[in-house]
XYZ file of C-alpha atoms in Angstrom:
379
model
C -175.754 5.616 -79.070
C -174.394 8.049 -76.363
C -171.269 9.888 -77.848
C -171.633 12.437 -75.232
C -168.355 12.326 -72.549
C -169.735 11.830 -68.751
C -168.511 13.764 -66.398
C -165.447 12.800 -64.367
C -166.104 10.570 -61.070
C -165.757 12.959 -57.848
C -162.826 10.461 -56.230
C -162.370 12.947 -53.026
C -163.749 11.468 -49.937
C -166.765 13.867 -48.733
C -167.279 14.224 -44.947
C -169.463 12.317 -43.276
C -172.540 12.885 -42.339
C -172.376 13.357 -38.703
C -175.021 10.687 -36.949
C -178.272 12.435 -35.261
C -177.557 12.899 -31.285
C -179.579 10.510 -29.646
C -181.009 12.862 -26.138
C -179.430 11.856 -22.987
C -181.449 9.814 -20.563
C -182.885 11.631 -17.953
C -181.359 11.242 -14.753
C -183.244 10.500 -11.649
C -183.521 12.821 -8.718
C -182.208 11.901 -5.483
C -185.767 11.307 -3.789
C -186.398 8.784 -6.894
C -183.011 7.040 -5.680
C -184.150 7.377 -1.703
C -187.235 4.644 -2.535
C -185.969 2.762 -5.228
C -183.460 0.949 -3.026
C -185.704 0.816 0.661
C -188.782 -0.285 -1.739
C -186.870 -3.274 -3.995
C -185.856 -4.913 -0.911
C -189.058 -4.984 0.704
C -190.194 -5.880 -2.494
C -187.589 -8.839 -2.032
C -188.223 -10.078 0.751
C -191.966 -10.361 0.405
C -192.509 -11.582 -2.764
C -189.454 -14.635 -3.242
C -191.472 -16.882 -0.733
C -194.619 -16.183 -2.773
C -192.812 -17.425 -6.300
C -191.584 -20.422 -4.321
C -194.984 -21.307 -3.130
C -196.575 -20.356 -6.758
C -193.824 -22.743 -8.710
C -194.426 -25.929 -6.224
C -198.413 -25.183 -6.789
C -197.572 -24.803 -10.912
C -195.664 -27.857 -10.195
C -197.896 -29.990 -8.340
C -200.921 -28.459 -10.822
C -198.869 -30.098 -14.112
C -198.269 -33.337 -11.837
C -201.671 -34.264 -10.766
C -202.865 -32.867 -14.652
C -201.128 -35.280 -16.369
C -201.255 -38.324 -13.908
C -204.575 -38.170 -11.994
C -206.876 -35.518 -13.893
C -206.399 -36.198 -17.543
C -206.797 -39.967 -16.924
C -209.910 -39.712 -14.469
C -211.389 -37.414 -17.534
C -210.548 -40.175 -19.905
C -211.970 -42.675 -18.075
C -214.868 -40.515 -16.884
C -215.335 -39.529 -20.393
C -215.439 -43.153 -21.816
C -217.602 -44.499 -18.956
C -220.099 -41.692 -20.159
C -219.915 -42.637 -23.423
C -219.984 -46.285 -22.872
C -222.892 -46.047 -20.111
C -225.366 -42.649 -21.615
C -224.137 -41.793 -25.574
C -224.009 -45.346 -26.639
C -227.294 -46.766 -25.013
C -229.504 -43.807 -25.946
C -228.092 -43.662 -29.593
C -229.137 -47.100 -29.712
C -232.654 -46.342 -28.227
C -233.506 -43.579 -30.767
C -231.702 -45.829 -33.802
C -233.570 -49.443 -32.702
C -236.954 -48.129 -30.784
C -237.794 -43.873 -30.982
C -237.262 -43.178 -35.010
C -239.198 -46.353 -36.259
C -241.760 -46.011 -33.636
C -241.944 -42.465 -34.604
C -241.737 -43.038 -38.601
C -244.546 -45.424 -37.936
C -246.494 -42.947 -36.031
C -245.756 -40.683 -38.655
C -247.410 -42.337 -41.246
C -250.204 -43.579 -39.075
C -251.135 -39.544 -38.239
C -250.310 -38.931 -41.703
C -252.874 -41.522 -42.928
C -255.592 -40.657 -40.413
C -255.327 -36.716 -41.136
C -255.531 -37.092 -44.764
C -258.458 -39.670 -44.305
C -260.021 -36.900 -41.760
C -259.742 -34.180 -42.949
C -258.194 -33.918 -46.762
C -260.407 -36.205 -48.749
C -263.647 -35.347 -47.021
C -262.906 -31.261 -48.020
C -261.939 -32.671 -51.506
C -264.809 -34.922 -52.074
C -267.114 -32.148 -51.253
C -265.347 -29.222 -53.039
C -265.079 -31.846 -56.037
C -268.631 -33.100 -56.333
C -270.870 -30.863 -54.528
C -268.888 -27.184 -54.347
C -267.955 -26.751 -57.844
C -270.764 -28.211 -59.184
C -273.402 -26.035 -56.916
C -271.042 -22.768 -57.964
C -271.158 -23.244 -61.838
C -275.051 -23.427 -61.535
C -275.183 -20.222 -59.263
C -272.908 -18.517 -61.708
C -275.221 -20.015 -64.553
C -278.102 -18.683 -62.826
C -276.782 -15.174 -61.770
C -275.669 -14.509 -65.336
C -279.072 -15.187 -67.110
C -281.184 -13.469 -64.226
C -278.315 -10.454 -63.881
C -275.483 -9.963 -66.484
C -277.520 -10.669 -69.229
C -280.619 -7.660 -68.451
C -277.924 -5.379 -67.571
C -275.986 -5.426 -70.391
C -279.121 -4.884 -71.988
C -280.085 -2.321 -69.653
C -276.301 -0.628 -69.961
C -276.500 -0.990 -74.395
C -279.833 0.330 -75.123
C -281.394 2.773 -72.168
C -278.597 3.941 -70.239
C -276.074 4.967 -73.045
C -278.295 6.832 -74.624
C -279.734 8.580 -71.559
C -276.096 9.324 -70.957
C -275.127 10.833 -74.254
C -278.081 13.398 -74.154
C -277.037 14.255 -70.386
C -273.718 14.422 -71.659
C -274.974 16.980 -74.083
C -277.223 18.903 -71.766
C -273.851 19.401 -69.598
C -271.935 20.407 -72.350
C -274.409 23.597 -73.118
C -274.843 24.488 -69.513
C -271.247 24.008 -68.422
C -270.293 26.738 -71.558
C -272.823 29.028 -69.897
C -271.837 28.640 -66.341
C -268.186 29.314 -68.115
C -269.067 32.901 -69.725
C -271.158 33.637 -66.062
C -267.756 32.379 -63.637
C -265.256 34.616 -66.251
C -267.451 37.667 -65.386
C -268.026 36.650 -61.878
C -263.922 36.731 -61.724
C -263.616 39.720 -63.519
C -265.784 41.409 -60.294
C -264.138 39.741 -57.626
C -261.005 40.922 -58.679
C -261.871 44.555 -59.130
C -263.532 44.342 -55.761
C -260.745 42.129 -53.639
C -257.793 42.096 -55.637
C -257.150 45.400 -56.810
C -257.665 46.996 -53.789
C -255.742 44.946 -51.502
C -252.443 45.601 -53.765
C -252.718 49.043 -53.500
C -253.238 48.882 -49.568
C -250.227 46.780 -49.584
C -247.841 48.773 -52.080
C -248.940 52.061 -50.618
C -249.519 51.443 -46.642
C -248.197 48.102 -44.833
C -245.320 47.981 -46.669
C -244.074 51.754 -45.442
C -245.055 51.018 -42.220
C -243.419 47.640 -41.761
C -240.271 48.638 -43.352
C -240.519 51.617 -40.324
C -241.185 49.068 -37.288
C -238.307 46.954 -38.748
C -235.909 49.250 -38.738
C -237.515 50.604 -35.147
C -236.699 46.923 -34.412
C -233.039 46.562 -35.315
C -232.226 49.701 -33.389
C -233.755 48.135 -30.233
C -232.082 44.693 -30.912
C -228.881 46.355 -31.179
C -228.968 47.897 -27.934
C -230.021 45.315 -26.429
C -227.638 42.703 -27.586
C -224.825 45.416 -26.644
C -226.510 45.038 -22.994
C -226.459 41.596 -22.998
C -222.773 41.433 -24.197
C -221.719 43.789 -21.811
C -223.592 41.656 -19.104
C -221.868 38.418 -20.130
C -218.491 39.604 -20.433
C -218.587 41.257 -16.661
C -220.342 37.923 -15.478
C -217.614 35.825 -17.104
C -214.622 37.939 -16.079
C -216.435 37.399 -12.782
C -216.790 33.493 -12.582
C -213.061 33.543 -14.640
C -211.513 35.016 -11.364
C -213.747 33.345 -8.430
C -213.514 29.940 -10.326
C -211.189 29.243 -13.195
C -207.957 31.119 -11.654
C -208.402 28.905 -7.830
C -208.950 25.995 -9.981
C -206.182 26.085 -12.569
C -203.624 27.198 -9.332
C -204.608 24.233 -7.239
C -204.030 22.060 -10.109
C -201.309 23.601 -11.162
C -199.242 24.044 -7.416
C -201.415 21.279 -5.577
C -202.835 18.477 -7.153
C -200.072 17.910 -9.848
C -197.164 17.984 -7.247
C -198.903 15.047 -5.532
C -200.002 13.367 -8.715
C -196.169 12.970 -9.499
C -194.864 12.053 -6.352
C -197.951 9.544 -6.372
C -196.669 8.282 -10.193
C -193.081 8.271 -8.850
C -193.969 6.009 -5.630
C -196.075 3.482 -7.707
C -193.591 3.357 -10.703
C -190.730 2.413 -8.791
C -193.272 -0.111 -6.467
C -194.145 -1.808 -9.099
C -190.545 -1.624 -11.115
C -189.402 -2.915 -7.204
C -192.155 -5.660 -7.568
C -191.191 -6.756 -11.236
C -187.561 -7.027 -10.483
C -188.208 -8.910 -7.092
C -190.329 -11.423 -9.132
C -188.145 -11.941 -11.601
C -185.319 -12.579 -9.062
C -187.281 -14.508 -7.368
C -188.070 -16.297 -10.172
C -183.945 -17.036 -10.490
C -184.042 -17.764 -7.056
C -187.152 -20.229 -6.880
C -185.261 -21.716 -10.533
C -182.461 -22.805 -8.228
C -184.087 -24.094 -5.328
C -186.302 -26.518 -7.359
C -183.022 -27.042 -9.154
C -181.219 -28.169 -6.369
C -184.144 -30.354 -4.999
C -184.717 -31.863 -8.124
C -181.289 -32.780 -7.979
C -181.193 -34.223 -4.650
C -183.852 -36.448 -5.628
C -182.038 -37.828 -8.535
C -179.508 -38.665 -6.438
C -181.176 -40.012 -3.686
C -183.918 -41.846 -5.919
C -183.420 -41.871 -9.416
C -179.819 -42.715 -9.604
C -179.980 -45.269 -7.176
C -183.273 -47.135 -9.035
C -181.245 -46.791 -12.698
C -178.190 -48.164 -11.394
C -180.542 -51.347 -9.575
C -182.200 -51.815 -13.164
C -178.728 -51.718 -15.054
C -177.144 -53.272 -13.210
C -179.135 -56.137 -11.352
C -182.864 -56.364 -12.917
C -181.183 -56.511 -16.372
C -178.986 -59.070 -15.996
C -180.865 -61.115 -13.952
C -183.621 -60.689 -17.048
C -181.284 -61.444 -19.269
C -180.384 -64.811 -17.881
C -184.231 -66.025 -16.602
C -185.117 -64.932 -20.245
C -181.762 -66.836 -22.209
C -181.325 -70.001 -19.803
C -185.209 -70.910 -18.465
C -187.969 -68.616 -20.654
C -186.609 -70.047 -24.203
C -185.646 -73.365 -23.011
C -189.572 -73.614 -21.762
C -190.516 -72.146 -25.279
C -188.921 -74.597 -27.836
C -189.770 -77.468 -25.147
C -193.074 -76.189 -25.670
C -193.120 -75.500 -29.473
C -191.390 -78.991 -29.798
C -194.587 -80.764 -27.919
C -197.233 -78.757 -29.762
C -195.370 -79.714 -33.203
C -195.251 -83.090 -32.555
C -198.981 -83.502 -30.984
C -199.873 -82.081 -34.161
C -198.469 -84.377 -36.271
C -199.869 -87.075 -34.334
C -203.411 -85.630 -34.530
C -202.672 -84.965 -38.156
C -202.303 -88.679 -38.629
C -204.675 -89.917 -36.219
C -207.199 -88.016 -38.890
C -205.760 -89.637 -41.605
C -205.967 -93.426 -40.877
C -209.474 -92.264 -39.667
C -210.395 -91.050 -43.293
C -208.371 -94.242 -44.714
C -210.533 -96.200 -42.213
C -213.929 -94.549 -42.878
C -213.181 -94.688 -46.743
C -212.359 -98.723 -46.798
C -215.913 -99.052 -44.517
C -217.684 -97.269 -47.828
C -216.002 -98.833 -50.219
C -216.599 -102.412 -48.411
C -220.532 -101.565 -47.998
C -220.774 -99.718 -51.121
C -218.332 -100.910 -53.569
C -215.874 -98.582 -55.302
C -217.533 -95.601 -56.410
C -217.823 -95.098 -60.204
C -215.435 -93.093 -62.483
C -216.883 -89.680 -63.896
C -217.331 -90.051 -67.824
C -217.623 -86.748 -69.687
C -220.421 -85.625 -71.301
C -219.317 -85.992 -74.879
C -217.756 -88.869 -74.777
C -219.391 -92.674 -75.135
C -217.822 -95.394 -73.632
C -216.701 -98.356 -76.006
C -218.876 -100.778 -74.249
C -222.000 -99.464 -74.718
C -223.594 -98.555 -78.520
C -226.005 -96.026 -79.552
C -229.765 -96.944 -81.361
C -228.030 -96.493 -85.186
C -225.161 -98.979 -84.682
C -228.138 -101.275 -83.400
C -229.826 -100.722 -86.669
C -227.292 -101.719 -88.636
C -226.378 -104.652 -86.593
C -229.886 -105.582 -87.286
């Protein structure tokens, strides 16, 4: 638990913190102003016919999309379907893949009759067969004499060479430690000393012979570069930089200036004309309405409905329950037309044939009749 007093809420307003100054725009110069107002006309004028033209093409475009393009490609679309996709898929479903299965297994038959059980047959009953007895054959007339051969001639032969090698090879060793011993004092020796006590002397001499030259002339060569590149500084570097620098950037920003504000000047004048094209098609839209589709709403409200309305309640539903009232009643006539033909046809059988007999289940016996026990004990 804190028992510690906190300090004392600071209730005095503090100053506030002054927002960051946002840097003035940049105002235009006065040759900025002289083509912004000459160029956005022009601009104007040239391009509002152009955004009519393009909204009656975008126009006409969505018009003949959705009622002559999208349809023909529908149509086109199922009458490819109906007249190439459909008769081919039935082609390769009804004639190409069994006539190929079966030519499948007719190929694979004949291969395997051609050319797999021959090879098998013969590897089978006349390869294997012919190997095991060369192998048979091979082994008594050539493994069997040279293992001999290898266990009792040649192993010993070898551990007496083995020996002989042993003796000569420690003799040879005592000769090449002596031989070594020579060639050292002779080669060895010798050259260290020529190397300790004359090349190296001499080369450390010519080296430093050779940094004193290299010095002098790398100091040469510096001295040549920095007078050749002070040189090409001031015949090409300083024209360059000052023809950039008073020439070429100049121009580059009048150039930026002129094609900024041209295409600023075009972007405005399309979007004006945009507002301007908006209100034409507007307008003509709305003169159409009013000279076509006002006039044909008003002749389907107000005439085609009614008159609809009163060929449908006083002559199209009359016809209909006349109608419905003839085809109920023929049916019912034709309904019993069938039956007294039944009745008829049924009275014919039963006149030819008699009645026809009742069905008497299985497990029952009729009273009439009496099984071969209540015989024997009538008897």
């Amino acid at each position: 638990m804190d028992l510690e007093k906190r300090p004392a809420a600071d209730l005095r307003k503090r100053p506030a913190t002054p927002a960051p100054e946002r840097p003035a725009a940049q105002a235009d110069g006065c040759l900025v102003v002289a083509i912004r107002l000459p160029v956005r006309i022009l601009a104007l004028i040239f391009v509002v016919p152009v955004r009519l033209l393009w909204d009656a093409l975008v126009a006409v475009g969505r018009v003949l999309r959705d009622t002559v393009l999208r349809p023909v490609g529908r149509a086109l679309a199922w009458l490819g379907h109906t007249l190439v996709v459909v008769p081919l898929s039935a082609l390769w479903r009804c004639v190409l893949a069994p006539v190929g299965r079966a030519l499948g297994l007719a190929l694979a038959f004949a291969g395997k009759c051609l050319f797999v059980w021959p090879w098998v047959a013969l590897w089978r009953y006349v390869a294997v067969p012919v190997a095991l007895g060369v192998g048979w054959l091979l082994r008594m007339l050539l493994v069997v004499p040279a293992v001999w051969l290898y266990a009792y001639v040649l192993t010993p032969l070898g551990h007496g060479l083995a020996w002989l090698g042993r003796m000569l090879g420690a003799g040879a060793a005592g000769l090449g430690r002596g031989v070594r011993w020579a060639l050292r004092m002779l080669f060895v020796v010798p050259a260290v000393a020529l190397y300790t006590w004359v090349l190296a002397p001499v080369g450390r001499a010519v080296a430093w012979v050779a940094r004193g030259v290299a010095a002098g002339v790398v100091w040469l060569l510096r001295g040549v570069v920095l007078v050749v590149g002070a040189l090409l500084r001031w015949i090409l570097v300083v024209p360059a930089v000052a023809l950039w620098r008073w020439v070429l950037a100049p121009i580059g920003r009048g150039v930026a200036v002129v094609a900024r504000e041209i295409g600023a000047a075009l972007g405005h004048a399309w979007r004006v004309a945009g507002y301007v094209s908006r209100a034409v098609w507007r307008c003509v839209g709305r003169l159409l309405r009013w000279i076509f589709v006002d006039p044909a709403r008003w002749v389907y409200r107000s005439v085609l409905t009614p008159v609809g309305h009163a060929v449908r309640d006083h002559v199209w539903r009359p016809a209909a329950d006349a109608a419905r009232a003839v085809g109920r009643g023929t049916r019912q006539a034709v309904a019993a037309a069938r039956q007294s033909v039944r009745q008829a046809r049924a009275d014919v059988r039963r006149a030819l044939f008699g009645a026809p007999r009742e069905r008497v289940p299985a497990g029952e016996v009729p009273q009439g009749r009496r099984g071969p026990e209540d015989a024997k004990r009538v008897l």
